[in-house]
mmCIF file of C-alpha atoms in Angstrom:
data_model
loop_
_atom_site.group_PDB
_atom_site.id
_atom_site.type_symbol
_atom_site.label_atom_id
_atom_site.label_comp_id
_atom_site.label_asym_id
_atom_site.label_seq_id
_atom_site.Cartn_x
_atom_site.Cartn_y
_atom_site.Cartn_z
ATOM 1 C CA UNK I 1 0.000 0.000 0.000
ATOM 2 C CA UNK I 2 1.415 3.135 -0.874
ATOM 3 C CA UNK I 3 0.469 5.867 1.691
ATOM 4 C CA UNK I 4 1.122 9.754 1.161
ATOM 5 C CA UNK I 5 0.261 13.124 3.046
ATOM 6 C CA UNK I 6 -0.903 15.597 0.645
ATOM 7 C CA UNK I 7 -1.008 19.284 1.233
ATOM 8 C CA UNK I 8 -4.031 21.273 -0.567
ATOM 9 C CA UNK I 9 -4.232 24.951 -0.965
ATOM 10 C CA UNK I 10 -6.363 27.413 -2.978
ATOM 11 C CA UNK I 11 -7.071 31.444 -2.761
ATOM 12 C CA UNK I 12 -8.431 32.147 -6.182
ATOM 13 C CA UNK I 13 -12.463 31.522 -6.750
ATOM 14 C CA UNK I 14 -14.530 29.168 -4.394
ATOM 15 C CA UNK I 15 -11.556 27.785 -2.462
ATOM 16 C CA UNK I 16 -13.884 25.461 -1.069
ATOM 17 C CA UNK I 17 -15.108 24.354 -3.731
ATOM 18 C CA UNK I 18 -11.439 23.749 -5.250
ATOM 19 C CA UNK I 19 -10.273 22.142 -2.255
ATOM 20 C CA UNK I 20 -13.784 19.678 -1.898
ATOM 21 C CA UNK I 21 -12.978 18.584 -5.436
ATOM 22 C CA UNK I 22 -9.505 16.793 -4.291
ATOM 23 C CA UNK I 23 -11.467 15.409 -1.721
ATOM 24 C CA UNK I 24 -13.964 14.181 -4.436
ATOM 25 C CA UNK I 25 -11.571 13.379 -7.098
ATOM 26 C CA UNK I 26 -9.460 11.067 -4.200
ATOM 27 C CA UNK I 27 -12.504 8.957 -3.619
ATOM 28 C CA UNK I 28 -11.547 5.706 -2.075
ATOM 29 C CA UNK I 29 -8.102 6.828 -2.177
ATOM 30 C CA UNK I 30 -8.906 9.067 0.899
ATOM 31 C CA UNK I 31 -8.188 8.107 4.400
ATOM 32 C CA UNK I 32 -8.389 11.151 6.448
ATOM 33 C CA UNK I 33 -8.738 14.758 6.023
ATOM 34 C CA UNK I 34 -8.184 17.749 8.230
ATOM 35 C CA UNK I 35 -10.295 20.553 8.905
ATOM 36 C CA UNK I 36 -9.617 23.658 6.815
ATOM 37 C CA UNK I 37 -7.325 26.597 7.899
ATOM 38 C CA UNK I 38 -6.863 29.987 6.793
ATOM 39 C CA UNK I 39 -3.359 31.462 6.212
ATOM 40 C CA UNK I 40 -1.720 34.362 4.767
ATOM 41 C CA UNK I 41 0.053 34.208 1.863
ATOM 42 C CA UNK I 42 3.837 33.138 2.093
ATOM 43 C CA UNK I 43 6.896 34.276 -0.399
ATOM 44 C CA UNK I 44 5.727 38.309 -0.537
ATOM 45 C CA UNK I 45 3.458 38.246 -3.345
ATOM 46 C CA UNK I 46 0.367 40.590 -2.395
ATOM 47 C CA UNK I 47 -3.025 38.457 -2.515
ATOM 48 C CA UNK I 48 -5.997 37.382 -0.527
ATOM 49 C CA UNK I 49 -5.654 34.512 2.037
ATOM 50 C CA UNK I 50 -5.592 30.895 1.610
ATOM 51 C CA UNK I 51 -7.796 28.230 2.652
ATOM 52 C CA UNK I 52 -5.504 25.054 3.096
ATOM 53 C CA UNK I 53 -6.192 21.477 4.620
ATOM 54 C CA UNK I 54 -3.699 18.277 4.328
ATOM 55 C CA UNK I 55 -5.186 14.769 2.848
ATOM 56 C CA UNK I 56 -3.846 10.977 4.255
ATOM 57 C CA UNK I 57 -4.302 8.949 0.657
ATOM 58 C CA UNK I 58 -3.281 5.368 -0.157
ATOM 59 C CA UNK I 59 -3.280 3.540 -3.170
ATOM 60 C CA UNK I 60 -1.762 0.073 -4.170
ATOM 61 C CA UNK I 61 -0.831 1.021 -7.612
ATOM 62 C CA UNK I 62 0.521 4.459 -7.199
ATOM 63 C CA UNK I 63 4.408 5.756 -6.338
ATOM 64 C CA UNK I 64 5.138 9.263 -5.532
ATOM 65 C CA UNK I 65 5.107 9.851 -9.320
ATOM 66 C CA UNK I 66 1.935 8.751 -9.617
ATOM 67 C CA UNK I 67 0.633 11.204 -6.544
ATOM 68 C CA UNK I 68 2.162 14.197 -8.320
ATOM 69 C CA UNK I 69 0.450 13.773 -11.479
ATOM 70 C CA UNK I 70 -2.651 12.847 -9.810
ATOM 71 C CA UNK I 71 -2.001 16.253 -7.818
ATOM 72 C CA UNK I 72 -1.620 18.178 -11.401
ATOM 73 C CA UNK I 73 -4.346 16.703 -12.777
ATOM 74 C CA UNK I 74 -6.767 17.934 -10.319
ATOM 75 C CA UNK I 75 -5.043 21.343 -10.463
ATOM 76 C CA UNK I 76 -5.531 21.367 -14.406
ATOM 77 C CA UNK I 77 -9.369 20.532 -13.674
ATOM 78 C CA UNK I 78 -9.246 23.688 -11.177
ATOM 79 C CA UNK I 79 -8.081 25.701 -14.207
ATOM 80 C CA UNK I 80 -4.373 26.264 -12.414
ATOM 81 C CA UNK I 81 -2.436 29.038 -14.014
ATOM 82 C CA UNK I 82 1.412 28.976 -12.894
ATOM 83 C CA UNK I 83 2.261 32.433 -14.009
ATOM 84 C CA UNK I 84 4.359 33.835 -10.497
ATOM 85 C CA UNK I 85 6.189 31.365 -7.977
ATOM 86 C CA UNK I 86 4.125 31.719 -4.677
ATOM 87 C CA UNK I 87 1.470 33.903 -6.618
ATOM 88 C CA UNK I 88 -2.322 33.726 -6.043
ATOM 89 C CA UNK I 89 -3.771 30.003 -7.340
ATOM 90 C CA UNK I 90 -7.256 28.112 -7.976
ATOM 91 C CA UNK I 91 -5.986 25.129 -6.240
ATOM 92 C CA UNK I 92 -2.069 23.933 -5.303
ATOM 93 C CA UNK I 93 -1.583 20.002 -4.752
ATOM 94 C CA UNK I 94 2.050 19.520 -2.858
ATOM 95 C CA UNK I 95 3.044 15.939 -2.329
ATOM 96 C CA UNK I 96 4.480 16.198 1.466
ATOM 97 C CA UNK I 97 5.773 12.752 1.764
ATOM 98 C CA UNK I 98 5.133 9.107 0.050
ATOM 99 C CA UNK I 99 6.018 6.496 2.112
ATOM 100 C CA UNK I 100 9.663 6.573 2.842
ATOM 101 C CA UNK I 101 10.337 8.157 -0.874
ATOM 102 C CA UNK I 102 13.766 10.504 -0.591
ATOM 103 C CA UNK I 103 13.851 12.188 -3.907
ATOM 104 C CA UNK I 104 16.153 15.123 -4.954
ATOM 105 C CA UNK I 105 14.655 15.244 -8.340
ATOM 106 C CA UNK I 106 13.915 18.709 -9.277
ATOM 107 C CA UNK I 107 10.225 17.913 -10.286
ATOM 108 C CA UNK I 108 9.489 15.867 -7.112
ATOM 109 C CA UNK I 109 11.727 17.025 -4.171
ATOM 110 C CA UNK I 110 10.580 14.473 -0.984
ATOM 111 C CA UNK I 111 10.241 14.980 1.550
ATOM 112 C CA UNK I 112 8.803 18.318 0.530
ATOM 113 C CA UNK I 113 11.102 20.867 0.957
ATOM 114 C CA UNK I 114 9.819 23.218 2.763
ATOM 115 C CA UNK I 115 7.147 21.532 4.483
ATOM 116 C CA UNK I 116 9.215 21.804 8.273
ATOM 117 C CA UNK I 117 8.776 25.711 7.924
ATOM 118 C CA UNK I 118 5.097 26.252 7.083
ATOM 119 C CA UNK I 119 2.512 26.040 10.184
ATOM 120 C CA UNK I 120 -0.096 25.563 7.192
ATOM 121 C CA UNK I 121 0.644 21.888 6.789
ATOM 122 C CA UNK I 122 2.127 21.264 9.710
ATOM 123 C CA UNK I 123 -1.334 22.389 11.799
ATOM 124 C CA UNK I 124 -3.388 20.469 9.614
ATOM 125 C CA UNK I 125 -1.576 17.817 9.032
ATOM 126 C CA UNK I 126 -1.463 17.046 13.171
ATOM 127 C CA UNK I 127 -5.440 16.867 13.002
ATOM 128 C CA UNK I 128 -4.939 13.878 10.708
ATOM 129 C CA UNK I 129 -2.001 12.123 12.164
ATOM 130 C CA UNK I 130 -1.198 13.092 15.814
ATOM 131 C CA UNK I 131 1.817 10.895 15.548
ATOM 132 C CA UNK I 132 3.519 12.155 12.656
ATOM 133 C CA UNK I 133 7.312 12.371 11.462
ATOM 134 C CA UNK I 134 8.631 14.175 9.136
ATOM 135 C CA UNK I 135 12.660 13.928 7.287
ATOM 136 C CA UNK I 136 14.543 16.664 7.781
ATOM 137 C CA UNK I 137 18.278 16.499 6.679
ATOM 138 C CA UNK I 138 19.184 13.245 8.279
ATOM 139 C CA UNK I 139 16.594 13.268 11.397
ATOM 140 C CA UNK I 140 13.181 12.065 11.256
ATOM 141 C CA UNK I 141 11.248 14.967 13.492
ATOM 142 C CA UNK I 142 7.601 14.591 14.835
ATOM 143 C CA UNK I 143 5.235 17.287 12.969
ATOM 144 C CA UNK I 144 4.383 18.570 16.764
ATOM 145 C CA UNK I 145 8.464 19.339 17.564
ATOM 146 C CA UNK I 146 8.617 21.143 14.146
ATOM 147 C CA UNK I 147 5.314 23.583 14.463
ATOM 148 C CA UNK I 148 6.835 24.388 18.242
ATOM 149 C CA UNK I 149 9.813 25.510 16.688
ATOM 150 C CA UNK I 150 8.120 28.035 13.856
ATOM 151 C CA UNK I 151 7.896 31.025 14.996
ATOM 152 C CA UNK I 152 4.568 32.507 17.054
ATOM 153 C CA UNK I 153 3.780 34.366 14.143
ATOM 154 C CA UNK I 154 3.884 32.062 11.868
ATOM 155 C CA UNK I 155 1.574 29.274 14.080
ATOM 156 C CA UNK I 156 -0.883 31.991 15.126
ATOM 157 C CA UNK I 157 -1.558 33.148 11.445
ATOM 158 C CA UNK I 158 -2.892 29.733 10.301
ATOM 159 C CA UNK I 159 -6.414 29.707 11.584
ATOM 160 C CA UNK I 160 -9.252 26.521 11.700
ATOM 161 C CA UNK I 161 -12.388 27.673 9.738
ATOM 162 C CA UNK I 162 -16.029 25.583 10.837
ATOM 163 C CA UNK I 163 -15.675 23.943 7.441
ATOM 164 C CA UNK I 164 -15.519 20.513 6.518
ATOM 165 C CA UNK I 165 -14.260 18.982 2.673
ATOM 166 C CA UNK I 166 -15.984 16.023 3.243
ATOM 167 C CA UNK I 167 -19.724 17.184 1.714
ATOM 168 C CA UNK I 168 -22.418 16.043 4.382
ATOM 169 C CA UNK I 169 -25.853 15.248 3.049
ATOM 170 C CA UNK I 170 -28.223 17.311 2.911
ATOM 171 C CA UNK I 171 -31.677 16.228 4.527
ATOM 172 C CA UNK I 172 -34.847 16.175 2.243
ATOM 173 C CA UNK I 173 -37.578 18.327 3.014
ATOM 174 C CA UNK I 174 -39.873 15.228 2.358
ATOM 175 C CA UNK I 175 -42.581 13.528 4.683
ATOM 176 C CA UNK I 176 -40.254 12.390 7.992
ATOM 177 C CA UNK I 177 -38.568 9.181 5.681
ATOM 178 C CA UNK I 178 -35.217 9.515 7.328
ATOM 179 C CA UNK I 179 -34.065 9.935 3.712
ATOM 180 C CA UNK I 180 -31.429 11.631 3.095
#
């Protein structure tokens, strides 16, 4: 089974929307999925917030490779335009880790590169796996000794919204059937 943490992001459109539809286009594939936070932009670019949320997928016949074009695919379907590194997007699919996948190929960098700095996945991603480790150089670090390590700023800027990406039901207004 090959397991992988996937971080989601979008601040262009219905971000709800755009983030619901990895949740949708994972299917079976999903095993857990945090609630959604809100987070200001990172890398300087001037734009409205982000709504971001980190996805636990596993799937017997996919590799890291096969996450990351899953990932793009879902970005294409979200109409992703990659016109200004860290600019404003529909939807951004980041495979965090795959497994115990070390890659220092330019196109797939894993464990994600960055992931150790950003409270965005790091909050998240705790909701979903309490327990979690992350690669960092040489040391595997647990997600909780790496957000208590970013600064304050940084961890009280990434927010939980009342959301959920998991679509609920909604309840007829029929005749008291239990329907739904």
């Amino acid at each position: 089974m090959t397991r992988a943490v996937l971080s989601i992001g979008s601040n262009i459109g219905d971000s709800l929307a755009h983030l619901r539809s990895v949740t949708t286009g994972l299917g079976s594939r999903l095993v857990s999925c945090s609630p959604v936070y809100r987070s200001a932009p990172w890398g300087g670019v001037e734009q409205q917030d982000f709504l971001n949320a980190v996805v636990v997928v596993e799937d017997d016949a996919f590799d890291a490779w096969d996450w990351l074009r899953f990932g793009q695919r879902l970005e294409e379907a979200a109409d992703r335009v990659r016109v200004q590194r860290w600019g404003p997007r529909s939807l951004d699919v980041d495979v965090v880790t795959c497994e115990n996948v070390i890659s220092e190929d330019p196109r797939l960098v894993l464990p994600h590169p960055r992931a150790h700095e950003r409270a965005f996945v790091l909050l998240p991603w705790l909701d979903v796996e309490p327990d979690a480790t992350l690669r960092v150089g040489d040391n595997d670090i647990s997600v909780s000794e790496l957000l208590a390590r970013l600064s304050p700023d940084e961890r009280t800027g990434v927010t939980k919204q009342e959301w959920s990406l998991q679509e609920r039901p909604v309840e007829h207004d029929g005749v008291g059937d239990g329907s739904w």
